[in-house]
Coordinates of C-alpha atoms in Angstrom, one line a residue:
M29 CA 12.3 -17.5 43.2
T30 CA 11.5 -20.8 41.6
K31 CA 13.3 -22.0 38.5
K32 CA 12.0 -21.0 35.1
L33 CA 9.3 -23.4 33.9
S34 CA 9.7 -25.1 30.6
K35 CA 7.8 -27.1 27.9
R36 CA 4.6 -25.1 28.5
L37 CA 3.5 -21.5 28.6
V38 CA 4.0 -19.7 31.9
T39 CA 0.6 -18.6 33.4
I40 CA -0.5 -15.9 35.8
S41 CA -1.0 -18.7 38.4
D42 CA 2.7 -19.6 38.0
V43 CA 3.7 -16.0 38.6
A44 CA 1.4 -15.6 41.6
L45 CA 2.8 -18.8 43.2
S46 CA 6.4 -17.6 42.6
A47 CA 5.7 -14.2 44.0
G48 CA 3.6 -15.5 47.0
V49 CA 0.5 -13.5 46.1
S50 CA -3.0 -14.4 44.9
K51 CA -3.8 -14.9 41.2
A52 CA -6.0 -11.9 41.3
T53 CA -3.2 -9.7 42.6
A54 CA -0.8 -10.9 40.0
A55 CA -3.3 -10.3 37.3
R56 CA -3.9 -6.7 38.6
V57 CA -0.1 -6.0 38.6
L58 CA 0.6 -7.5 35.2
G59 CA -2.5 -6.0 33.6
S60 CA -1.7 -2.5 35.1
Y61 CA -5.1 -2.1 36.7
G62 CA -6.4 -1.9 40.3
T63 CA -4.1 -1.3 43.2
A64 CA -1.2 -3.0 44.9
S65 CA 1.7 -1.9 47.1
P66 CA 5.0 -1.0 45.5
E67 CA 6.6 -4.0 47.2
V68 CA 4.0 -6.4 45.8
K69 CA 4.4 -4.9 42.3
D70 CA 8.1 -5.5 42.4
R71 CA 7.7 -9.1 43.6
V72 CA 5.2 -9.9 40.9
R73 CA 7.2 -8.2 38.1
D74 CA 10.4 -9.9 39.2
A75 CA 8.7 -13.2 39.2
A76 CA 7.2 -12.6 35.8
K77 CA 10.7 -11.7 34.4
E78 CA 12.3 -14.7 36.1
L79 CA 9.8 -17.1 34.7
G80 CA 9.7 -15.6 31.2
Y81 CA 6.0 -14.8 31.5
Q82 CA 4.3 -13.3 28.4
A83 CA 0.8 -11.9 28.5
N84 CA -2.0 -13.7 26.7
E85 CA -3.0 -10.9 24.3
L86 CA -6.1 -12.8 23.1
A87 CA -7.3 -13.3 26.7
R88 CA -6.5 -9.7 27.5
S89 CA -8.5 -8.5 24.4
M90 CA -11.5 -10.5 25.5
T91 CA -11.3 -8.8 28.9
T92 CA -10.6 -5.2 27.7
G93 CA -12.4 -5.3 24.3
R94 CA -9.1 -4.2 22.6
S95 CA -6.1 -6.2 21.4
K96 CA -4.0 -3.1 20.7
T97 CA -3.2 -4.5 17.3
I98 CA -3.9 -3.1 13.8
G99 CA -4.3 -5.4 10.7
V100 CA -2.7 -4.2 7.5
I101 CA -3.2 -5.7 4.0
V102 CA -1.2 -4.3 1.1
G103 CA -1.0 -5.3 -2.5
D104 CA 2.7 -6.1 -3.0
I105 CA 5.1 -6.0 -0.1
E106 CA 8.0 -6.4 -2.5
N107 CA 7.2 -3.1 -4.1
Q108 CA 9.2 -0.3 -2.4
Y109 CA 6.1 1.9 -2.6
F110 CA 4.2 -0.3 -0.1
G111 CA 7.3 -0.8 2.0
Q112 CA 7.4 2.9 2.6
A113 CA 3.7 3.0 3.4
V114 CA 4.1 0.2 5.9
R115 CA 7.0 2.1 7.6
G116 CA 4.7 5.1 8.1
I117 CA 1.9 2.8 9.4
S118 CA 4.3 1.1 11.9
D119 CA 5.8 4.3 13.2
A120 CA 2.3 5.8 13.8
A121 CA 1.0 2.6 15.4
R122 CA 4.0 2.3 17.7
S123 CA 3.6 5.9 18.9
A124 CA 0.0 5.2 19.7
G125 CA 0.8 2.0 21.5
F126 CA -0.4 -0.4 18.9
D127 CA 1.3 -3.4 17.2
V128 CA 0.9 -4.2 13.5
I129 CA 0.1 -7.5 11.8
L130 CA 0.9 -7.3 8.1
A131 CA -0.5 -9.4 5.3
N132 CA 0.2 -9.4 1.6
S133 CA -2.6 -9.9 -0.9
G134 CA -0.4 -10.1 -4.0
E135 CA -3.2 -8.0 -5.7
D136 CA -5.4 -11.0 -5.5
A137 CA -9.0 -10.5 -4.1
G138 CA -9.2 -14.1 -2.9
K139 CA -6.0 -13.8 -0.9
E140 CA -7.3 -10.5 0.5
K141 CA -10.5 -12.2 1.7
A142 CA -8.5 -14.9 3.4
A143 CA -6.2 -12.3 5.1
V144 CA -9.3 -10.4 6.3
R145 CA -10.6 -13.6 7.9
V146 CA -7.3 -14.3 9.6
L147 CA -6.9 -10.8 11.0
L148 CA -10.5 -10.6 12.3
G149 CA -9.8 -14.0 13.9
K150 CA -6.9 -12.4 15.7
R151 CA -9.3 -9.7 17.0
V152 CA -7.4 -6.8 15.5
D153 CA -8.9 -3.5 16.6
G154 CA -9.1 -2.1 13.1
L155 CA -7.8 -2.6 9.5
I156 CA -5.9 -0.7 6.9
I157 CA -6.4 -2.2 3.4
T158 CA -5.2 -1.4 -0.1
P159 CA -8.1 -3.1 -1.9
A160 CA -7.1 -5.5 -4.7
S161 CA -10.3 -4.9 -6.7
V162 CA -13.2 -2.4 -7.1
F163 CA -15.3 -5.3 -8.2
E164 CA -14.9 -7.8 -5.4
T165 CA -15.6 -5.8 -2.2
Q166 CA -18.2 -7.6 -0.2
H167 CA -15.6 -8.8 2.4
I168 CA -14.5 -5.2 2.9
Q169 CA -18.0 -3.8 3.2
D170 CA -18.7 -6.6 5.7
I171 CA -15.9 -5.2 7.9
Q172 CA -17.6 -1.9 8.1
R173 CA -21.0 -3.3 8.7
A174 CA -19.6 -5.3 11.6
G175 CA -18.5 -2.1 13.2
R176 CA -14.8 -2.7 12.9
P177 CA -12.9 0.5 12.1
L178 CA -11.4 0.5 8.6
V179 CA -9.3 2.8 6.5
L180 CA -8.5 2.3 2.8
L181 CA -4.9 3.2 1.8
D182 CA -3.8 4.4 -1.6
R183 CA -7.1 3.3 -3.3
T184 CA -10.8 3.9 -3.0
I185 CA -13.9 1.8 -3.6
P186 CA -16.5 3.9 -5.6
G187 CA -19.7 4.4 -3.6
F188 CA -18.2 3.0 -0.4
N189 CA -18.5 5.5 2.5
V190 CA -15.3 4.9 4.4
D191 CA -12.1 6.7 5.4
A192 CA -9.5 6.7 2.7
V193 CA -6.0 8.2 2.3
V194 CA -4.9 8.6 -1.3
T195 CA -2.9 10.8 -3.6
D196 CA -4.4 12.9 -6.5
D197 CA -3.7 10.3 -9.2
R198 CA -5.7 11.9 -11.9
R199 CA -4.0 15.3 -11.5
A200 CA -0.6 13.6 -11.3
A201 CA -1.1 11.8 -14.5
E202 CA -2.3 15.0 -16.2
A203 CA 0.8 16.8 -15.1
A204 CA 3.2 14.1 -16.3
T205 CA 1.4 13.8 -19.6
N206 CA 1.5 17.6 -20.1
A207 CA 5.3 17.5 -19.4
L208 CA 5.7 15.0 -22.2
I209 CA 3.5 17.0 -24.5
A210 CA 5.4 20.1 -23.8
A211 CA 8.6 18.3 -24.8
G212 CA 7.0 17.7 -28.2
H213 CA 5.6 14.2 -27.8
R214 CA 2.3 13.2 -29.5
R215 CA 2.6 9.4 -29.3
I216 CA 2.6 8.7 -25.6
A217 CA 2.0 5.4 -23.9
Y218 CA 0.7 4.6 -20.5
I219 CA 1.8 1.2 -19.2
S220 CA 0.3 -0.4 -16.1
A221 CA 1.1 -3.6 -14.1
T222 CA -2.6 -4.2 -13.4
E223 CA -3.6 -7.7 -14.4
S224 CA -5.5 -8.2 -17.6
E225 CA -5.9 -11.2 -20.0
D226 CA -5.6 -8.7 -22.9
P227 CA -2.7 -6.3 -22.6
V228 CA -4.3 -3.9 -25.1
Y229 CA -6.6 -1.5 -23.3
Q230 CA -10.3 -1.9 -24.4
G231 CA -12.1 0.0 -21.7
P232 CA -12.7 0.5 -18.0
H233 CA -14.1 -3.0 -17.5
Q234 CA -10.5 -4.2 -17.6
I235 CA -9.4 -2.0 -14.7
N236 CA -9.9 -3.3 -11.1
L237 CA -8.0 -0.6 -9.2
S238 CA -9.2 3.0 -8.6
T239 CA -5.6 4.3 -8.9
V240 CA -5.1 2.9 -12.4
M241 CA -8.5 4.2 -13.6
E242 CA -7.8 7.7 -12.3
R243 CA -4.4 7.8 -13.9
I244 CA -5.8 6.6 -17.2
E245 CA -8.5 9.3 -17.0
G246 CA -5.8 11.9 -16.3
F247 CA -3.6 10.7 -19.2
V248 CA -6.5 10.6 -21.6
A249 CA -7.9 14.0 -20.5
A250 CA -4.5 15.8 -21.0
S251 CA -4.0 14.1 -24.4
H252 CA -7.4 15.2 -25.6
A253 CA -6.9 18.7 -24.3
A254 CA -3.7 18.8 -26.5
G255 CA -5.6 17.6 -29.6
I256 CA -4.2 14.1 -29.5
N257 CA -6.7 11.7 -31.1
H258 CA -7.3 8.2 -29.6
P259 CA -4.5 8.2 -27.0
E260 CA -6.0 5.0 -25.6
R261 CA -4.4 3.0 -28.4
Y262 CA -1.1 3.3 -26.5
I263 CA -2.4 2.1 -23.2
R264 CA -1.0 -1.3 -22.1
L265 CA -1.8 -3.5 -19.1
G266 CA -0.3 -6.5 -17.4
A267 CA 3.3 -5.3 -17.5
G268 CA 4.0 -6.3 -13.9
R269 CA 5.7 -9.5 -12.7
G270 CA 5.3 -12.9 -14.2
G271 CA 7.6 -12.5 -17.2
M272 CA 5.0 -10.5 -19.2
G273 CA 6.5 -7.1 -18.8
D274 CA 9.3 -7.4 -21.3
K275 CA 6.9 -8.8 -24.0
V276 CA 4.2 -6.2 -23.5
I277 CA 6.7 -3.4 -23.7
A278 CA 8.7 -4.8 -26.6
D279 CA 5.6 -5.5 -28.7
L280 CA 4.5 -1.9 -28.2
L281 CA 7.9 -0.5 -29.2
M282 CA 8.0 -2.7 -32.3
E283 CA 4.8 -1.2 -33.7
H284 CA 5.1 0.8 -37.0
E285 CA 4.1 4.1 -35.2
R286 CA 5.6 3.3 -31.9
P287 CA 5.3 5.7 -28.9
T288 CA 8.1 8.2 -28.4
A289 CA 7.4 8.5 -24.7
I290 CA 6.1 6.3 -21.9
L291 CA 4.3 7.1 -18.6
A292 CA 4.9 4.1 -16.3
S293 CA 2.3 3.4 -13.7
D294 CA 4.8 2.5 -10.9
N295 CA 8.5 2.0 -10.3
V296 CA 8.3 -1.7 -11.0
V297 CA 6.9 -1.1 -14.5
A298 CA 9.5 1.7 -15.1
L299 CA 12.3 -0.7 -14.3
E300 CA 10.9 -3.2 -16.8
V301 CA 10.8 -0.4 -19.4
F302 CA 14.4 0.5 -18.6
K303 CA 15.6 -3.1 -18.9
T304 CA 13.7 -3.8 -22.1
L305 CA 15.0 -0.6 -23.8
R306 CA 18.6 -1.7 -22.9
R307 CA 17.9 -5.1 -24.3
L308 CA 16.6 -3.6 -27.6
G309 CA 19.6 -1.3 -27.8
M310 CA 17.4 1.8 -27.3
S311 CA 18.4 4.8 -25.2
I312 CA 16.6 7.1 -22.8
P313 CA 15.8 9.9 -23.7
G314 CA 17.4 9.7 -27.2
D315 CA 15.0 7.0 -28.5
L316 CA 12.2 7.2 -25.9
S317 CA 11.3 9.5 -23.0
L318 CA 10.2 8.1 -19.7
I319 CA 8.3 9.3 -16.6
A320 CA 7.4 7.0 -13.7
F321 CA 5.1 7.1 -10.8
H322 CA 6.9 6.9 -7.4
D323 CA 10.3 8.2 -6.6
A324 CA 12.0 4.9 -5.9
D325 CA 15.7 5.0 -4.9
W326 CA 16.9 3.5 -8.1
T327 CA 15.3 6.2 -10.3
S328 CA 17.8 8.9 -9.2
V329 CA 21.0 6.8 -9.8
T330 CA 20.4 5.4 -13.2
S331 CA 21.9 6.9 -16.3
P332 CA 20.1 9.0 -17.1
P333 CA 18.1 9.6 -13.8
I334 CA 14.4 9.2 -14.3
T335 CA 11.8 11.9 -14.1
V336 CA 9.2 10.8 -11.5
I337 CA 5.9 11.6 -9.9
A338 CA 6.9 11.7 -6.2
Q339 CA 4.2 10.5 -3.9
P340 CA 4.2 11.1 -0.1
V341 CA 3.9 7.4 0.6
Y342 CA 5.3 7.4 4.1
D343 CA 2.8 10.2 5.0
L344 CA -0.1 8.2 3.5
G345 CA 0.7 5.3 5.8
F346 CA 1.2 7.5 8.9
E347 CA -2.0 9.5 8.3
S348 CA -4.1 6.3 7.7
T349 CA -3.0 4.9 11.0
Q350 CA -3.7 8.1 12.9
I351 CA -7.2 8.1 11.4
L352 CA -7.7 4.5 12.3
V353 CA -6.6 4.9 15.9
K354 CA -9.0 7.8 16.3
R355 CA -11.8 5.6 15.0
I356 CA -10.8 2.8 17.4
M357 CA -11.0 5.3 20.2
G358 CA -14.4 6.4 19.1
M359 CA -13.4 9.7 17.8
G360 CA -13.6 11.4 14.4
D361 CA -16.1 13.0 12.1
A362 CA -18.0 11.4 9.2
P363 CA -15.8 9.2 6.9
R364 CA -14.0 11.0 4.1
S365 CA -11.1 10.8 1.8
R366 CA -7.8 12.6 2.5
V367 CA -6.2 13.5 -0.8
F368 CA -2.4 14.2 -0.8
A369 CA -0.7 16.2 -3.6
T370 CA 2.1 14.8 -5.6
N371 CA 5.2 16.4 -7.0
L372 CA 6.7 16.0 -10.5
I373 CA 10.5 15.8 -10.1
T374 CA 12.2 16.7 -13.4
R375 CA 15.5 14.8 -14.1
Q376 CA 17.0 13.8 -17.5
S377 CA 14.8 11.1 -18.9
V378 CA 12.6 13.5 -21.0
A379 CA 13.6 15.1 -24.2
A380 CA 12.2 16.0 -27.6
P381 CA 11.1 13.0 -29.8
P382 CA 13.6 11.6 -32.2
G383 CA 13.7 13.7 -35.4
M384 CA 12.6 16.9 -33.9

């Protein structure tokens, strides 16, 4: 064997020369196609190992038409929710023989567009996307029109006929709101991290995510069914990162007729609520009841532990990948949405309103 080459990428020609075979033979062995004797295969593989050869996946994809990679774009990789989803995606991809290239949009449609361009440039076989906006979707529709398989994760785009894997957000919000109403609450707030210049909810035009809109619809529907008038007055937006969460929550709790319960749109918002209440000297559930979307690890170890809407996030990621792989392989029926049920886990953060 020759010494390992350095300062440049090892090529198939290098491997062929070291193994004493033709370039075509080395390519067949390393590409696992065609025929070669066991002795030749061993020589080529030994030479490749000795030289530190790595396959040129881009060149291989141009030959085979597939790169064996999946592109994934999520909204916030720091959010444990998306971390669990990506774990499901990665496990399903690995079992199917695919690698995953992950991108983070930061819930910004412009960054999402840029990530789509990069992933398509890397010739991924298909994409899984949690769309950052229901208003800016041209780049996502272009993926489908180009014939590249696509699955939407966690969110949908109204009127867009594509595979989607989601949870039943409207029903989940209804169930959580009904639990608070059953405990005696009439002034219930829904607080979301979704970006908005005005934190006070004015209407659907402020909402750019399908999940947020469906949860608001469920919250409002359950409130109206219980005879609660104008529940929208307690809906607040923009309580995510960026230092605004504490102010949005504190301002709401300082109102004359403040809410006695909060439904938090995710575990990040719920943690902001928890911290703001501690800062204000208020207690859960003595001063305010709390229910949060997503069963994050911390919600079960706080004092008190938080009642949550548990979502099968890992399963969402796993299922979305299985669907995408079938699409890549040319299988599957007409596009449709797979809707997973949620589960309300009752802990100790809900009680009757103060004074009852």
